[in-house]
Tab-separated table of C-alpha atoms in Angstrom:
chain	number	residue	atom	x	y	z
A	533	MET	CA	-3.536	-3.057	6.681
A	534	LEU	CA	-2.945	0.234	4.887
A	535	TYR	CA	-5.473	2.739	6.182
A	536	HIS	CA	-6.277	5.908	4.245
A	537	PHE	CA	-6.861	9.078	6.287
A	538	ALA	CA	-7.576	12.698	5.424
A	539	ILE	CA	-6.635	15.567	7.759
A	540	THR	CA	-7.970	19.028	6.946
A	541	PRO	CA	-5.254	21.732	6.800
A	542	GLU	CA	-6.495	23.949	9.652
A	543	VAL	CA	-5.433	21.166	12.043
A	544	PHE	CA	-1.846	22.281	11.325
A	545	GLU	CA	-2.463	25.925	12.228
A	546	PRO	CA	-0.879	27.279	15.437
A	547	TRP	CA	-4.205	27.823	17.204
A	548	SER	CA	-5.175	24.174	16.611
A	549	ILE	CA	-1.790	22.689	17.528
A	550	ASN	CA	-1.431	24.812	20.657
A	551	GLY	CA	-4.991	24.057	21.691
A	552	MET	CA	-3.962	20.501	22.614
A	553	ILE	CA	-2.110	19.793	25.849
A	554	PRO	CA	0.735	19.076	25.422
A	555	ALA	CA	0.928	21.031	22.176
A	556	GLY	CA	0.846	18.979	18.978
A	557	VAL	CA	0.865	15.606	20.712
A	558	VAL	CA	-2.329	14.225	19.102
A	559	LEU	CA	-1.377	15.391	15.607
A	560	THR	CA	2.138	14.005	15.965
A	561	GLN	CA	0.848	10.607	17.103
A	562	LEU	CA	-1.601	10.550	14.199
A	563	LEU	CA	1.103	11.306	11.667
A	564	ARG	CA	3.479	8.742	13.146
A	565	GLY	CA	0.794	6.069	13.071
A	566	ILE	CA	-0.155	6.859	9.492
A	567	ALA	CA	3.530	6.652	8.536
A	568	GLU	CA	3.583	3.122	9.974
A	569	ASP	CA	0.458	1.641	8.406
A	570	GLY	CA	-1.474	4.276	6.528
A	571	LEU	CA	-1.857	6.719	3.675
A	572	LEU	CA	-2.492	10.449	4.006
A	573	ALA	CA	-4.594	12.319	1.458
A	574	ASN	CA	-2.849	15.193	-0.337
A	575	LEU	CA	-6.114	16.833	-1.323
A	576	HIS	CA	-7.020	19.183	-4.166
A	577	ALA	CA	-4.290	18.145	-6.610
A	578	GLY	CA	-1.544	18.536	-4.001
A	579	GLU	CA	-2.588	21.995	-2.786
A	580	TRP	CA	-3.163	20.450	0.648
A	581	MET	CA	0.575	20.173	1.236
A	582	THR	CA	1.110	23.784	0.144
A	583	HIS	CA	-1.372	24.958	2.772
A	584	VAL	CA	0.085	22.720	5.468
A	585	ARG	CA	3.588	24.055	4.770
A	586	LYS	CA	2.276	27.605	5.035
A	587	HIS	CA	0.696	26.876	8.403
A	588	GLN	CA	3.902	25.244	9.605
A	589	ARG	CA	5.887	28.390	8.803
A	590	ALA	CA	3.509	30.606	10.798
A	591	GLU	CA	4.573	32.095	14.089
A	592	GLY	CA	3.273	30.545	17.272
A	593	ILE	CA	4.402	26.927	16.832
A	594	SER	CA	7.335	25.909	18.991
A	595	PRO	CA	10.436	24.718	17.073
A	596	ASP	CA	10.260	21.319	18.794
A	597	VAL	CA	6.660	20.689	17.739
A	598	ARG	CA	7.328	21.997	14.237
A	599	ASP	CA	10.335	19.676	13.865
A	600	ARG	CA	8.329	16.641	14.972
A	601	ILE	CA	5.551	17.365	12.507
A	602	GLU	CA	8.030	18.049	9.693
A	603	SER	CA	9.795	14.777	10.433
A	604	CYS	CA	6.519	12.867	10.136
A	605	LEU	CA	5.584	14.567	6.874
A	606	ARG	CA	9.049	13.822	5.482
A	607	THR	CA	8.692	10.152	6.384
A	608	LEU	CA	5.275	9.978	4.724
A	609	HIS	CA	6.744	11.528	1.580
A	610	ASP	CA	9.764	9.207	1.532
A	611	ARG	CA	7.497	6.154	1.857
A	612	ASN	CA	5.153	7.325	-0.921
A	613	ARG	CA	2.349	7.507	1.623
A	614	LEU	CA	1.169	11.016	0.641
A	615	VAL	CA	-1.527	10.281	-1.912
A	616	ARG	CA	-2.347	13.029	-4.391
A	617	HIS	CA	-6.100	13.373	-5.012
A	618	PRO	CA	-7.844	15.186	-7.883
A	619	ARG	CA	-8.802	18.829	-7.634
A	620	GLY	CA	-12.052	19.423	-5.780
A	621	SER	CA	-15.106	21.254	-7.062
A	622	ASP	CA	-15.789	24.999	-7.045
A	623	GLY	CA	-12.411	26.276	-8.149
A	624	TYR	CA	-9.654	27.566	-5.923
A	625	ALA	CA	-11.293	29.357	-2.955
A	626	ALA	CA	-9.763	27.289	-0.155
A	627	ASP	CA	-11.227	28.196	3.219
A	628	ASP	CA	-11.600	25.690	6.053
A	629	PHE	CA	-15.137	24.725	5.055
A	630	ARG	CA	-14.065	24.170	1.452
A	631	TRP	CA	-11.259	21.820	2.524
A	632	LEU	CA	-13.762	19.774	4.521
A	633	GLN	CA	-16.080	19.717	1.508
A	634	TRP	CA	-13.272	18.486	-0.727
A	635	ALA	CA	-12.419	15.726	1.758
A	636	LEU	CA	-16.078	14.672	1.812
A	637	GLU	CA	-16.129	14.613	-1.998
A	638	ARG	CA	-13.132	12.299	-2.098
A	639	HIS	CA	-14.681	10.098	0.594
A	640	ARG	CA	-17.749	9.589	-1.598
A	641	GLU	CA	-15.520	8.434	-4.461
A	642	SER	CA	-13.147	6.295	-2.383
A	643	PRO	CA	-13.932	6.052	1.347
A	644	PHE	CA	-11.325	7.122	3.891
A	645	SER	CA	-10.877	5.334	7.184
A	646	ALA	CA	-11.612	8.745	8.695
A	647	ILE	CA	-11.496	12.465	7.993
A	648	VAL	CA	-9.848	14.271	10.907
A	649	ALA	CA	-10.697	17.965	11.374
A	650	SER	CA	-10.352	20.469	14.193
A	651	ASP	CA	-13.038	20.312	16.862
A	652	GLU	CA	-14.069	23.861	15.955
A	653	LEU	CA	-14.548	23.063	12.255
A	654	VAL	CA	-16.571	19.919	12.966
A	655	GLU	CA	-18.852	21.903	15.274
A	656	LEU	CA	-19.252	24.936	12.994
A	657	ALA	CA	-19.863	22.788	9.901
A	658	GLU	CA	-22.489	20.779	11.827
A	659	VAL	CA	-21.098	17.555	10.423
A	660	THR	CA	-22.810	14.452	11.774
A	661	GLU	CA	-21.138	11.693	9.720
A	662	SER	CA	-19.318	9.295	12.031
A	663	PHE	CA	-16.263	9.123	9.749
A	664	VAL	CA	-15.575	12.851	10.329
A	665	VAL	CA	-13.636	12.809	13.584
A	666	PRO	CA	-12.675	15.804	15.770
A	667	LEU	CA	-8.946	15.981	16.410
A	668	SER	CA	-9.384	15.694	20.182
A	669	ARG	CA	-11.088	12.285	19.775
A	670	ALA	CA	-9.049	10.946	16.857
A	671	LEU	CA	-6.811	8.597	18.865
A	672	ASP	CA	-9.849	7.032	20.591
A	673	ASP	CA	-11.963	6.594	17.466
A	674	ASP	CA	-12.628	3.074	16.164
A	675	SER	CA	-11.007	4.007	12.853
A	676	TRP	CA	-7.760	4.378	14.790
A	677	THR	CA	-7.964	1.819	17.578
A	678	GLU	CA	-9.141	-1.040	15.339
A	679	ARG	CA	-6.230	-0.824	12.906
A	680	THR	CA	-4.251	-4.054	12.598
A	681	ARG	CA	-0.902	-4.958	11.061
A	682	THR	CA	-1.576	-8.729	11.242
A	683	PRO	CA	-4.969	-9.714	9.774
A	684	GLU	CA	-5.987	-13.361	9.847
A	685	PHE	CA	-8.232	-14.683	7.072
A	686	GLU	CA	-9.084	-17.684	4.907
A	687	LYS	CA	-7.207	-17.928	1.624
A	688	THR	CA	-10.050	-17.280	-0.806
A	689	GLU	CA	-10.014	-14.943	-3.795
A	690	SER	CA	-12.602	-12.621	-2.237
A	691	ASN	CA	-10.412	-12.220	0.848
A	692	LEU	CA	-7.377	-11.644	-1.344
A	693	ARG	CA	-9.266	-8.849	-3.100
A	694	LYS	CA	-10.395	-7.394	0.234
A	695	TYR	CA	-6.878	-7.141	1.646
A	696	VAL	CA	-4.875	-6.213	-1.452
A	697	LYS	CA	-7.245	-3.567	-2.815
A	698	PRO	CA	-6.158	-0.858	-0.315
A	699	LEU	CA	-2.536	-1.975	-0.699
A	700	LEU	CA	-2.569	-1.620	-4.474
A	701	ALA	CA	-4.969	1.244	-5.238
A	702	HIS	CA	-2.229	3.889	-5.154
A	703	ALA	CA	0.788	1.661	-5.866
A	704	GLN	CA	2.802	1.800	-9.075
A	705	LYS	CA	5.249	-0.984	-8.273
A	706	LEU	CA	4.475	-4.468	-7.013
A	707	THR	CA	6.818	-7.333	-6.191
A	708	LEU	CA	5.420	-10.833	-5.611
A	709	ILE	CA	7.842	-13.280	-3.998
A	710	ASP	CA	6.974	-16.959	-3.618
A	711	PRO	CA	9.266	-19.899	-4.476
A	712	TYR	CA	6.246	-21.996	-5.475
A	713	MET	CA	4.590	-19.387	-7.702
A	714	ASN	CA	4.118	-20.608	-11.243
A	715	CYS	CA	1.955	-19.932	-14.259
A	716	ARG	CA	0.742	-23.518	-14.633
A	717	GLU	CA	-1.628	-23.427	-11.647
A	718	ASP	CA	-4.661	-21.148	-11.615
A	719	ARG	CA	-4.391	-20.584	-7.862
A	720	PHE	CA	-1.168	-18.631	-8.496
A	721	LEU	CA	-1.907	-17.084	-11.879
A	722	ASN	CA	-5.274	-15.797	-10.646
A	723	THR	CA	-3.453	-13.975	-7.836
A	724	VAL	CA	-1.215	-12.248	-10.377
A	725	GLU	CA	-4.155	-11.261	-12.566
A	726	LEU	CA	-6.253	-9.992	-9.652
A	727	CYS	CA	-3.364	-7.881	-8.351
A	728	ALA	CA	-2.713	-6.502	-11.828
A	729	ASN	CA	-6.359	-5.516	-12.215
A	730	LEU	CA	-6.341	-3.658	-8.873
A	731	MET	CA	-2.955	-1.962	-9.007
A	732	GLY	CA	-3.065	1.778	-9.631
A	733	ARG	CA	-6.866	1.784	-9.892
A	734	HIS	CA	-8.473	4.696	-8.045
A	735	ASP	CA	-10.570	7.800	-8.677
A	736	GLY	CA	-11.983	6.153	-11.790
A	737	ASN	CA	-8.543	6.006	-13.406
A	738	VAL	CA	-5.816	3.408	-13.807
A	739	LYS	CA	-2.117	4.226	-13.656
A	740	SER	CA	0.186	1.751	-15.358
A	741	GLY	CA	3.050	0.353	-13.343
A	742	THR	CA	5.504	-2.517	-13.051
A	743	ILE	CA	5.048	-5.936	-11.469
A	744	GLN	CA	7.988	-8.177	-10.622
A	745	ILE	CA	7.604	-11.847	-9.780
A	746	HIS	CA	10.362	-13.782	-8.023
A	747	ALA	CA	9.823	-17.547	-8.176
A	748	GLY	CA	11.789	-20.723	-7.590
A	749	ASP	CA	13.594	-23.265	-9.765
A	750	PRO	CA	11.015	-24.917	-12.071
A	751	GLU	CA	13.153	-28.043	-12.338
A	752	THR	CA	12.920	-28.830	-8.615
A	753	THR	CA	9.981	-26.830	-7.205
A	754	GLY	CA	6.271	-27.567	-7.466
A	755	PRO	CA	4.255	-30.624	-8.572
A	756	ASP	CA	6.226	-33.222	-10.513
A	757	ALA	CA	3.868	-32.917	-13.493
A	758	HIS	CA	4.656	-29.186	-13.794
A	759	ARG	CA	8.425	-29.341	-13.582
A	760	GLU	CA	10.282	-28.110	-16.649
A	761	SER	CA	13.423	-26.321	-17.741
A	762	VAL	CA	14.112	-22.695	-16.866
A	763	ARG	CA	13.874	-21.782	-20.542
A	764	ASP	CA	10.464	-23.427	-20.944
A	765	ARG	CA	9.104	-21.894	-17.730
A	766	LEU	CA	10.189	-18.400	-18.706
A	767	ALA	CA	8.603	-18.803	-22.129
A	768	ARG	CA	5.406	-20.027	-20.493
A	769	TRP	CA	5.385	-17.039	-18.118
A	770	GLU	CA	5.743	-14.635	-21.039
A	771	THR	CA	2.875	-16.295	-22.884
A	772	SER	CA	0.641	-16.229	-19.786
A	773	LEU	CA	1.396	-12.649	-18.781
A	774	THR	CA	1.290	-10.894	-22.153
A	775	PRO	CA	-2.553	-10.808	-22.340
A	776	ILE	CA	-2.706	-9.503	-18.763
A	777	ALA	CA	-0.105	-6.848	-19.563
A	778	ARG	CA	-2.056	-5.699	-22.604
A	779	HIS	CA	-5.319	-5.589	-20.657
A	780	THR	CA	-3.993	-3.722	-17.603
A	781	GLY	CA	-1.193	-1.636	-19.111
A	782	HIS	CA	1.328	-2.942	-16.574
A	783	THR	CA	4.786	-4.245	-17.438
A	784	PHE	CA	5.797	-7.597	-15.944
A	785	ARG	CA	9.206	-9.049	-15.174
A	786	VAL	CA	9.692	-12.606	-13.914
A	787	LEU	CA	12.941	-13.722	-12.284
A	788	LEU	CA	13.761	-17.288	-11.274
A	789	TRP	CA	16.080	-18.296	-8.426
A	790	LYS	CA	17.366	-21.407	-6.735
A	791	ARG	CA	19.353	-22.299	-3.650
A	792	LYS	CA	23.116	-22.077	-3.967
A	793	PRO	CA	25.012	-25.258	-2.989
A	794	GLY	CA	25.031	-25.297	0.798
A	795	GLY	CA	23.296	-21.937	0.838
A	796	LYS	CA	20.114	-20.451	2.188
A	797	HIS	CA	16.757	-21.946	1.195
A	798	PHE	CA	14.438	-19.743	-0.874
A	799	HIS	CA	11.396	-20.075	1.368
A	800	ASP	CA	9.801	-16.786	2.479
A	801	ARG	CA	6.830	-15.217	0.696
A	802	TYR	CA	6.134	-11.502	0.370
A	803	LEU	CA	3.922	-8.963	-1.341
A	804	ILE	CA	5.770	-5.633	-1.599
A	805	THR	CA	4.686	-2.350	-3.169
A	806	ASP	CA	6.388	1.026	-3.461
A	807	GLN	CA	4.460	1.989	-0.301
A	808	CYS	CA	4.730	-1.009	2.050
A	809	GLY	CA	5.789	-4.633	2.445
A	810	ILE	CA	3.682	-7.599	3.578
A	811	GLU	CA	4.887	-10.990	4.771
A	812	ALA	CA	2.602	-13.773	3.522
A	813	PRO	CA	3.934	-16.971	5.128
A	814	GLY	CA	1.055	-19.092	3.819
A	815	GLY	CA	1.970	-18.336	0.219
A	816	LEU	CA	0.400	-16.321	-2.591
A	817	ASP	CA	-1.944	-19.012	-3.918
A	818	PHE	CA	-5.670	-18.499	-3.290
A	819	LEU	CA	-8.732	-20.635	-3.969
A	820	PRO	CA	-11.995	-19.654	-5.684
A	821	ASP	CA	-14.769	-18.707	-3.278
A	822	ASP	CA	-16.774	-21.816	-4.162
A	823	GLU	CA	-13.923	-23.896	-2.725
A	824	GLU	CA	-13.908	-22.000	0.574
A	825	GLU	CA	-14.174	-25.192	2.624
A	826	ARG	CA	-10.695	-26.169	1.378
A	827	ALA	CA	-9.140	-22.777	2.037
A	828	SER	CA	-6.531	-22.661	4.772
A	829	LEU	CA	-6.202	-19.909	7.364
A	830	THR	CA	-3.337	-17.463	6.945
A	831	THR	CA	-1.964	-14.411	8.735
A	832	TRP	CA	-0.329	-11.520	6.924
A	833	ALA	CA	2.043	-9.131	8.668
A	834	MET	CA	3.161	-5.653	7.672
A	835	LEU	CA	6.937	-5.343	7.530
A	836	ASP	CA	9.039	-2.526	8.893
A	837	ASP	CA	10.344	-0.234	6.172
A	838	GLU	CA	13.969	-1.240	6.773
A	839	VAL	CA	13.126	-4.934	6.421
A	840	THR	CA	11.320	-4.264	3.153
A	841	ARG	CA	14.301	-2.394	1.716
A	842	ASN	CA	16.638	-5.225	2.710
A	843	ILE	CA	14.508	-7.797	0.886
A	844	LEU	CA	14.442	-5.783	-2.338
A	845	LEU	CA	18.007	-4.466	-2.288
A	846	ASN	CA	19.841	-7.521	-0.969
A	847	GLN	CA	17.886	-10.773	-1.109
A	848	PHE	CA	16.788	-10.349	-4.731
A	849	HIS	CA	19.611	-8.321	-6.225
A	850	HIS	CA	21.847	-10.118	-8.735
A	851	ALA	CA	25.092	-9.071	-7.076
A	852	LYS	CA	24.001	-9.514	-3.443
A	853	SER	CA	21.391	-12.270	-3.354
A	854	PRO	CA	22.022	-15.396	-1.279
A	855	TYR	CA	20.235	-17.298	-4.063
A	856	GLN	CA	21.457	-18.310	-7.507
A	857	TYR	CA	19.896	-16.299	-10.329
A	858	LEU	CA	18.573	-18.512	-13.133
A	859	GLY	CA	17.106	-16.123	-15.669
A	860	ALA	CA	14.345	-13.621	-16.392
A	861	THR	CA	11.702	-12.654	-18.914
A	862	ARG	CA	9.393	-9.715	-19.579
A	863	ALA	CA	5.836	-9.177	-20.723
A	864	GLU	CA	4.794	-5.714	-21.905
A	865	PRO	CA	1.513	-4.084	-22.970
């Protein structure tokens, strides 16, 4: 659902952009698509963006094309979709072949959906790997045409791992929203622990972050045997999450909500990071793989950026929420 691409910098040079008819159309469509459901590699410790900016300032690119490309890059930046990768090997000599080498190095560590390079560079470098795609064929490549914003899958832990791993690898903030989520059932707590173990884990390193959980009223939601006071539930959450926080380095915050008298039901379920938002209507509980025959089918859907902001800034904000805030607790490393 969140597809990671690399584009080598020479693609942004005037000769490459103007070589496509109409000028820049393929690159612009690529960037717009990645801004919707992808990540773009900022290679060599962020030097990639420096080179792209230099190419964009060069003479020979029409103002209209330059503005469209700049707009896409700005959107990627604003959505935290430009992913900084470690410095490549062999120092600082950055010619076109070196940039392709650095992209291939990163692919070996953490595979991209595709590496897009100019047709000329692919030919001169004699690259035969199928994941290295010439710009002219990028929009027809399987890595592009087979993207989906609405995967359907059975609710098992292995499928959860499969779909959240690319969502969480470069995230530093995660919000889990499910009125039925609780720490007394493994099918929910295992989801929290799995997400915590995957968040910020890439390139052999782990970056600590924050995880918020929004759940429902423990006095009225969930199995009768698990119902308890808000105070007891928050204490139980803190006890359950503290070992996970210490193991992963992430900080947790749990907030409980209930329906206001005559107000809106707390019903929808979401998984939201600082890069994208996912609607999970079937809930955030998943079964062990050995219970696959009991697992129900679910469909996730990627949310538009504006919808995601509305959920975080309005639906679960103390002063604006349509729900009644009950209390919160924290668990820290």
